[in-house]
Amino acid sequence: INAEYGEGTAEAMSRLEVRLPKRPPFIAARQDQVETCYEHLTLTGRSALAELLELQPSIDEQRSVAQKNIAKLQDTPNIKALVQQRKAILSEVEELEPTEEEREEERTSVIGVPDFWLRVLSNSSECGPMVKDRDTECLSHLLDIEVAEQEDGASVQLQFKFGPGNQFFSNKVLTKQVPSMAGTDIAWEPNQNLTWKQAKETKKTKKTSKGGSGGKAVPSFFQFFLTPDVGASYFKTHQRMAMELLHELIPNCIETWMEPYESADELCEDQGIDSELIRSRIGKLFTLQTEVEAHNDAVHTQIPVSYTHLRAHETPEHLVCRLLLEKKKKTY
């Protein structure tokens, strides 16, 4: 290799081969593509890549330290108490007082705030488009979404917990592993599979199928619980959905659920919620969100951010504003 591509190439490529398998599967799967690109680099390019590979461990170490500091600030009794309050509100079970028309029927009980997680998922940018009309009834039974750290320390498990009354499948919990994207085998009840559309049976299919069941896969949020191949086209879709759940929807579920309303009364009036019990719980959630925002503001003020960090995350809009301000300083 050194004779063909230049001195030091073999050593650099050995570093490349050693590092990539330690990366997540979706990076390791592209190792051949990276090596192909590497072969077309000039000697200077290969040298630069080798330097980058040497630098990467220190970058990973700094990122790890930063994440631990942020986690330490967020993992306080205050934020834990707020999360427990949210879970308590969403898991409250109380029987609703029946109306005069319902006196002769059974009393109905309501858990938490109806359709809370359905609304959170529907309001999101990545998960929202995957929630289809046929999914809504099933997702209305979703009580909570939790994150469980795995023993290896490098992966987590998303746990979707469903309550009673779910007639679509027998699972009480559906899971999704991150970053492997391994899902759950859903035990669908007969003719209730939301990810599959059964073919209409005709006289012709009766003769040819010999008891087999035809049909086709259809778009559904529950496709998220399949285990995609690393190279599959929807692997990235599952990744984006998982990242949104981990970093946006679960930590900020109340804020996402509230959108676009600014008060509990406004939400209840627009959604036609008359039950005093449900209105009370919704009011508690709005109050809790105010406390969460105050805590987050306090956390962010304790995290020092360097000028280099800000420049690295600068958007085109920020760039224009900064350049205009610098020009104004020079002018005056």
Tab-separated table of C-alpha atoms in Angstrom:
chain	number	residue	atom	x	y	z
A	1	ILE	CA	0.000	0.000	0.000
A	2	ASN	CA	2.823	2.402	0.852
A	3	ALA	CA	4.540	1.681	-2.455
A	4	GLU	CA	1.393	2.406	-4.445
A	5	TYR	CA	-0.083	5.333	-2.520
A	6	GLY	CA	2.821	6.833	-0.613
A	7	GLU	CA	4.655	6.498	2.679
A	8	GLY	CA	2.386	6.467	5.762
A	9	THR	CA	-0.737	5.380	3.881
A	10	ALA	CA	-0.845	1.868	5.382
A	11	GLU	CA	-0.555	3.223	8.920
A	12	ALA	CA	-3.334	5.755	8.308
A	13	MET	CA	-5.588	3.099	6.785
A	14	SER	CA	-4.982	0.765	9.719
A	15	ARG	CA	-6.165	3.534	12.065
A	16	LEU	CA	-9.209	4.002	9.855
A	17	GLU	CA	-10.010	0.287	9.978
A	18	VAL	CA	-9.545	0.117	13.752
A	19	ARG	CA	-11.739	3.134	14.522
A	20	LEU	CA	-14.714	2.575	12.304
A	21	PRO	CA	-15.991	-0.683	13.856
A	22	LYS	CA	-16.231	1.137	17.196
A	23	ARG	CA	-18.671	3.585	15.653
A	24	PRO	CA	-22.448	2.981	15.539
A	25	PRO	CA	-23.578	0.262	13.076
A	26	PHE	CA	-24.797	2.735	10.462
A	27	ILE	CA	-21.223	4.169	10.260
A	28	ALA	CA	-19.458	0.801	10.347
A	29	ALA	CA	-21.663	-0.430	7.498
A	30	ARG	CA	-20.225	2.282	5.262
A	31	GLN	CA	-16.591	1.387	5.953
A	32	ASP	CA	-16.076	0.134	2.379
A	33	GLN	CA	-17.379	3.433	0.992
A	34	VAL	CA	-15.046	5.421	3.268
A	35	GLU	CA	-12.048	3.310	2.236
A	36	THR	CA	-12.944	3.744	-1.445
A	37	CYS	CA	-12.981	7.521	-0.985
A	38	TYR	CA	-9.702	7.279	0.923
A	39	GLU	CA	-7.992	5.565	-2.007
A	40	HIS	CA	-8.797	8.574	-4.206
A	41	LEU	CA	-7.339	11.108	-1.776
A	42	THR	CA	-4.015	12.758	-2.486
A	43	LEU	CA	-1.107	12.130	-0.125
A	44	THR	CA	-1.879	15.458	1.562
A	45	GLY	CA	-5.515	14.406	1.941
A	46	ARG	CA	-4.537	11.104	3.506
A	47	SER	CA	-2.194	12.865	5.889
A	48	ALA	CA	-4.978	15.279	6.884
A	49	LEU	CA	-7.370	12.381	7.445
A	50	ALA	CA	-4.793	10.636	9.642
A	51	GLU	CA	-4.467	13.823	11.733
A	52	LEU	CA	-8.244	14.037	12.049
A	53	LEU	CA	-8.391	10.451	13.252
A	54	GLU	CA	-5.725	11.249	15.851
A	55	LEU	CA	-7.732	14.288	16.959
A	56	GLN	CA	-11.067	12.483	17.192
A	57	PRO	CA	-10.467	10.772	20.588
A	58	SER	CA	-9.864	14.139	22.283
A	59	ILE	CA	-13.008	15.551	20.627
A	60	ASP	CA	-15.011	12.540	21.843
A	61	GLU	CA	-13.578	12.985	25.328
A	62	GLN	CA	-14.522	16.679	25.452
A	63	ARG	CA	-18.010	15.921	24.154
A	64	SER	CA	-18.412	13.212	26.795
A	65	VAL	CA	-17.339	15.630	29.555
A	66	ALA	CA	-19.781	18.258	28.292
A	67	GLN	CA	-22.654	15.764	28.161
A	68	LYS	CA	-21.876	14.561	31.687
A	69	ASN	CA	-21.856	18.151	32.965
A	70	ILE	CA	-25.215	18.863	31.344
A	71	ALA	CA	-26.648	15.582	32.631
A	72	LYS	CA	-25.351	16.385	36.119
A	73	LEU	CA	-27.081	19.753	36.103
A	74	GLN	CA	-30.313	18.251	34.806
A	75	ASP	CA	-30.218	15.204	37.093
A	76	THR	CA	-31.164	17.157	40.198
A	77	PRO	CA	-33.903	16.583	42.781
A	78	ASN	CA	-35.789	19.523	41.259
A	79	ILE	CA	-36.054	18.147	37.721
A	80	LYS	CA	-36.730	14.615	39.023
A	81	ALA	CA	-39.571	15.989	41.125
A	82	LEU	CA	-41.013	17.809	38.102
A	83	VAL	CA	-40.879	14.640	35.986
A	84	GLN	CA	-42.601	12.683	38.767
A	85	GLN	CA	-45.306	15.361	38.968
A	86	ARG	CA	-45.905	15.053	35.235
A	87	LYS	CA	-46.156	11.256	35.490
A	88	ALA	CA	-48.517	11.546	38.441
A	89	ILE	CA	-50.869	13.855	36.531
A	90	LEU	CA	-50.859	11.633	33.443
A	91	SER	CA	-51.442	8.446	35.456
A	92	GLU	CA	-54.296	9.715	37.673
A	93	VAL	CA	-57.285	7.393	37.547
A	94	GLU	CA	-60.669	8.680	38.594
A	95	GLU	CA	-64.199	7.803	37.665
A	96	LEU	CA	-66.157	10.470	35.843
A	97	GLU	CA	-69.559	11.393	37.189
A	98	PRO	CA	-72.075	10.151	34.603
A	99	THR	CA	-74.593	12.493	33.042
A	100	GLU	CA	-78.348	11.970	33.393
A	101	GLU	CA	-78.375	10.089	30.071
A	102	GLU	CA	-75.595	7.787	31.272
A	103	ARG	CA	-77.039	6.956	34.688
A	104	GLU	CA	-78.095	3.493	33.620
A	105	GLU	CA	-74.729	2.753	31.978
A	106	GLU	CA	-71.469	1.811	33.673
A	107	ARG	CA	-69.372	4.604	35.149
A	108	THR	CA	-66.361	5.387	32.997
A	109	SER	CA	-62.863	5.993	34.354
A	110	VAL	CA	-60.296	8.262	32.732
A	111	ILE	CA	-56.523	7.877	33.073
A	112	GLY	CA	-54.574	11.123	33.072
A	113	VAL	CA	-55.223	13.487	30.174
A	114	PRO	CA	-56.899	11.690	27.233
A	115	ASP	CA	-54.823	11.501	24.028
A	116	PHE	CA	-51.829	13.261	25.634
A	117	TRP	CA	-49.105	11.248	23.884
A	118	LEU	CA	-51.136	10.978	20.688
A	119	ARG	CA	-51.155	14.766	20.543
A	120	VAL	CA	-47.418	14.968	21.363
A	121	LEU	CA	-46.521	12.573	18.539
A	122	SER	CA	-48.904	14.254	16.091
A	123	ASN	CA	-47.422	17.697	16.816
A	124	SER	CA	-43.847	16.568	16.064
A	125	SER	CA	-41.940	17.043	12.819
A	126	GLU	CA	-40.493	13.522	12.408
A	127	CYS	CA	-43.012	11.261	14.179
A	128	GLY	CA	-46.072	13.339	13.235
A	129	PRO	CA	-46.171	12.419	9.510
A	130	MET	CA	-45.992	8.737	10.473
A	131	VAL	CA	-49.140	8.943	12.623
A	132	LYS	CA	-51.992	7.954	10.321
A	133	ASP	CA	-55.736	8.191	10.945
A	134	ARG	CA	-55.916	4.432	11.462
A	135	ASP	CA	-53.301	4.729	14.283
A	136	THR	CA	-55.110	7.304	16.416
A	137	GLU	CA	-57.478	4.964	18.259
A	138	CYS	CA	-54.624	2.667	19.252
A	139	LEU	CA	-52.293	5.544	20.239
A	140	SER	CA	-55.026	6.991	22.441
A	141	HIS	CA	-54.207	4.091	24.822
A	142	LEU	CA	-50.521	5.141	25.057
A	143	LEU	CA	-49.929	6.126	28.698
A	144	ASP	CA	-46.228	6.959	28.787
A	145	ILE	CA	-42.930	6.850	26.889
A	146	GLU	CA	-39.846	6.201	29.006
A	147	VAL	CA	-36.110	5.868	28.365
A	148	ALA	CA	-34.209	2.982	29.977
A	149	GLU	CA	-30.410	2.901	29.912
A	150	GLN	CA	-28.947	-0.469	28.953
A	151	GLU	CA	-26.203	-2.364	30.787
A	152	ASP	CA	-23.646	-1.783	28.029
A	153	GLY	CA	-23.759	1.959	28.758
A	154	ALA	CA	-23.774	2.725	25.033
A	155	SER	CA	-27.427	2.183	24.198
A	156	VAL	CA	-30.877	3.025	25.492
A	157	GLN	CA	-34.330	1.543	25.117
A	158	LEU	CA	-37.456	3.540	24.320
A	159	GLN	CA	-40.432	2.020	26.141
A	160	PHE	CA	-43.980	2.763	24.959
A	161	LYS	CA	-46.430	1.762	27.709
A	162	PHE	CA	-50.044	1.082	26.808
A	163	GLY	CA	-53.012	1.051	29.152
A	164	PRO	CA	-56.121	-1.102	29.431
A	165	GLY	CA	-58.703	-1.145	26.681
A	166	ASN	CA	-56.215	-1.581	23.855
A	167	GLN	CA	-57.873	-4.074	21.501
A	168	PHE	CA	-55.202	-3.933	18.786
A	169	PHE	CA	-52.404	-6.008	20.361
A	170	SER	CA	-51.684	-7.864	23.592
A	171	ASN	CA	-48.304	-6.232	24.344
A	172	LYS	CA	-48.344	-3.921	27.353
A	173	VAL	CA	-45.000	-2.373	26.364
A	174	LEU	CA	-43.462	-1.821	22.915
A	175	THR	CA	-39.717	-1.135	22.787
A	176	LYS	CA	-37.152	0.335	20.412
A	177	GLN	CA	-33.387	-0.001	20.915
A	178	VAL	CA	-31.145	2.969	20.120
A	179	PRO	CA	-28.820	3.071	18.195
A	180	SER	CA	-29.353	-0.467	16.814
A	181	MET	CA	-33.011	0.334	15.945
A	182	ALA	CA	-34.078	-3.182	17.050
A	183	GLY	CA	-37.833	-3.215	17.591
A	184	THR	CA	-40.585	-5.326	19.130
A	185	ASP	CA	-42.582	-8.220	17.717
A	186	ILE	CA	-46.110	-6.866	18.087
A	187	ALA	CA	-48.675	-9.516	19.017
A	188	TRP	CA	-51.541	-8.198	16.894
A	189	GLU	CA	-55.049	-9.317	17.601
A	190	PRO	CA	-56.848	-10.973	14.640
A	191	ASN	CA	-57.552	-8.495	11.819
A	192	GLN	CA	-56.135	-5.579	13.859
A	193	ASN	CA	-52.658	-5.237	12.304
A	194	LEU	CA	-52.295	-1.511	11.559
A	195	THR	CA	-49.151	-2.045	9.460
A	196	TRP	CA	-50.771	-4.474	7.039
A	197	LYS	CA	-53.769	-4.193	4.737
A	198	GLN	CA	-55.478	-7.484	4.125
A	199	ALA	CA	-56.327	-8.234	0.501
A	200	LYS	CA	-59.997	-8.589	-0.329
A	201	GLU	CA	-60.913	-12.216	-0.775
A	202	THR	CA	-62.513	-13.143	-4.089
A	203	LYS	CA	-63.592	-16.434	-5.621
A	204	LYS	CA	-60.359	-16.487	-7.598
A	205	THR	CA	-58.109	-15.925	-4.574
A	206	LYS	CA	-60.016	-18.558	-2.625
A	207	LYS	CA	-59.050	-21.153	-5.228
A	208	THR	CA	-55.414	-20.096	-5.567
A	209	SER	CA	-54.409	-19.045	-2.042
A	210	LYS	CA	-55.100	-22.419	-0.367
A	211	GLY	CA	-55.615	-20.747	2.974
A	212	GLY	CA	-52.793	-18.183	2.577
A	213	SER	CA	-53.397	-14.541	3.465
A	214	GLY	CA	-52.547	-11.913	0.865
A	215	GLY	CA	-52.136	-8.193	1.419
A	216	LYS	CA	-49.561	-5.438	1.566
A	217	ALA	CA	-47.703	-3.275	4.088
A	218	VAL	CA	-49.216	0.171	4.672
A	219	PRO	CA	-47.822	3.354	6.268
A	220	SER	CA	-48.325	3.408	10.014
A	221	PHE	CA	-46.585	4.777	13.105
A	222	PHE	CA	-46.264	1.185	14.295
A	223	GLN	CA	-43.825	0.457	11.443
A	224	PHE	CA	-41.380	2.181	13.821
A	225	PHE	CA	-41.306	-1.002	15.920
A	226	LEU	CA	-39.972	-3.136	13.084
A	227	THR	CA	-36.238	-3.890	13.007
A	228	PRO	CA	-34.842	-2.412	9.789
A	229	ASP	CA	-31.733	-3.643	8.017
A	230	VAL	CA	-28.827	-1.212	8.354
A	231	GLY	CA	-28.845	-0.522	4.647
A	232	ALA	CA	-32.633	-0.211	4.363
A	233	SER	CA	-34.076	3.055	3.085
A	234	TYR	CA	-36.182	3.549	6.206
A	235	PHE	CA	-33.298	2.970	8.658
A	236	LYS	CA	-32.555	6.710	8.640
A	237	THR	CA	-36.247	7.483	9.136
A	238	HIS	CA	-36.270	5.345	12.276
A	239	GLN	CA	-33.077	7.065	13.444
A	240	ARG	CA	-34.577	10.535	13.045
A	241	MET	CA	-37.742	9.508	14.862
A	242	ALA	CA	-35.741	7.969	17.727
A	243	MET	CA	-33.518	11.045	18.067
A	244	GLU	CA	-36.564	13.324	18.100
A	245	LEU	CA	-38.165	11.223	20.832
A	246	LEU	CA	-34.993	11.149	22.939
A	247	HIS	CA	-33.910	14.765	22.644
A	248	GLU	CA	-37.118	16.689	22.023
A	249	LEU	CA	-40.436	14.939	22.600
A	250	ILE	CA	-39.817	13.087	25.867
A	251	PRO	CA	-37.947	15.921	27.667
A	252	ASN	CA	-40.331	18.585	26.295
A	253	CYS	CA	-43.535	16.557	25.988
A	254	ILE	CA	-45.739	19.088	27.801
A	255	GLU	CA	-44.499	21.962	25.639
A	256	THR	CA	-45.105	19.924	22.459
A	257	TRP	CA	-48.536	18.859	23.699
A	258	MET	CA	-49.511	22.497	24.469
A	259	GLU	CA	-48.774	23.802	20.968
A	260	PRO	CA	-50.182	26.120	19.684
A	261	TYR	CA	-52.143	27.104	22.821
A	262	GLU	CA	-50.863	29.506	25.457
A	263	SER	CA	-53.339	28.745	28.234
A	264	ALA	CA	-55.275	25.783	29.585
A	265	ASP	CA	-58.608	27.553	29.072
A	266	GLU	CA	-57.778	28.247	25.428
A	267	LEU	CA	-56.938	24.586	24.806
A	268	CYS	CA	-60.035	23.284	26.600
A	269	GLU	CA	-62.373	25.682	24.795
A	270	ASP	CA	-60.923	24.873	21.374
A	271	GLN	CA	-60.928	21.106	21.973
A	272	GLY	CA	-64.415	21.128	23.502
A	273	ILE	CA	-63.302	19.688	26.865
A	274	ASP	CA	-66.126	20.152	29.392
A	275	SER	CA	-65.118	17.745	32.154
A	276	GLU	CA	-63.957	19.668	35.232
A	277	LEU	CA	-61.684	16.761	36.141
A	278	ILE	CA	-59.842	16.838	32.803
A	279	ARG	CA	-59.719	20.649	32.784
A	280	SER	CA	-58.140	20.516	36.241
A	281	ARG	CA	-55.426	18.108	35.088
A	282	ILE	CA	-54.731	20.213	32.014
A	283	GLY	CA	-54.381	23.267	34.229
A	284	LYS	CA	-51.840	21.380	36.364
A	285	LEU	CA	-49.815	20.525	33.250
A	286	PHE	CA	-49.667	24.177	32.164
A	287	THR	CA	-48.535	25.191	35.661
A	288	LEU	CA	-45.935	22.420	35.667
A	289	GLN	CA	-44.592	23.574	32.293
A	290	THR	CA	-43.926	27.022	33.760
A	291	GLU	CA	-41.792	25.409	36.483
A	292	VAL	CA	-39.966	23.251	33.917
A	293	GLU	CA	-39.097	26.302	31.792
A	294	ALA	CA	-37.830	28.167	34.861
A	295	HIS	CA	-35.627	25.198	35.784
A	296	ASN	CA	-34.274	24.854	32.229
A	297	ASP	CA	-33.405	28.553	32.158
A	298	ALA	CA	-31.499	28.139	35.424
A	299	VAL	CA	-29.610	25.116	34.041
A	300	HIS	CA	-28.616	26.843	30.804
A	301	THR	CA	-27.219	29.858	32.657
A	302	GLN	CA	-24.811	27.495	34.462
A	303	ILE	CA	-23.394	25.983	31.257
A	304	PRO	CA	-20.538	28.105	29.857
A	305	VAL	CA	-20.554	28.321	26.073
A	306	SER	CA	-17.410	29.344	24.202
A	307	TYR	CA	-17.373	31.763	21.276
A	308	THR	CA	-15.966	28.933	19.135
A	309	HIS	CA	-18.941	26.743	20.070
A	310	LEU	CA	-21.373	29.470	19.085
A	311	ARG	CA	-19.624	29.997	15.753
A	312	ALA	CA	-19.694	26.245	15.076
A	313	HIS	CA	-23.485	26.178	15.486
A	314	GLU	CA	-24.078	29.414	13.628
A	315	THR	CA	-26.978	29.395	11.157
A	316	PRO	CA	-26.999	31.512	7.970
A	317	GLU	CA	-29.401	33.927	9.686
A	318	HIS	CA	-27.083	34.258	12.700
A	319	LEU	CA	-24.134	34.821	10.366
A	320	VAL	CA	-25.886	37.719	8.610
A	321	CYS	CA	-26.767	39.343	11.947
A	322	ARG	CA	-23.204	38.948	13.264
A	323	LEU	CA	-21.630	40.412	10.132
A	324	LEU	CA	-24.033	43.366	10.185
A	325	LEU	CA	-23.204	44.033	13.843
A	326	GLU	CA	-19.452	43.825	13.170
A	327	LYS	CA	-19.853	46.209	10.236
A	328	LYS	CA	-21.790	48.604	12.452
A	329	LYS	CA	-19.000	48.498	15.071
A	330	LYS	CA	-16.357	49.319	12.446
A	331	THR	CA	-18.481	52.140	11.022
A	332	TYR	CA	-18.916	53.878	14.361
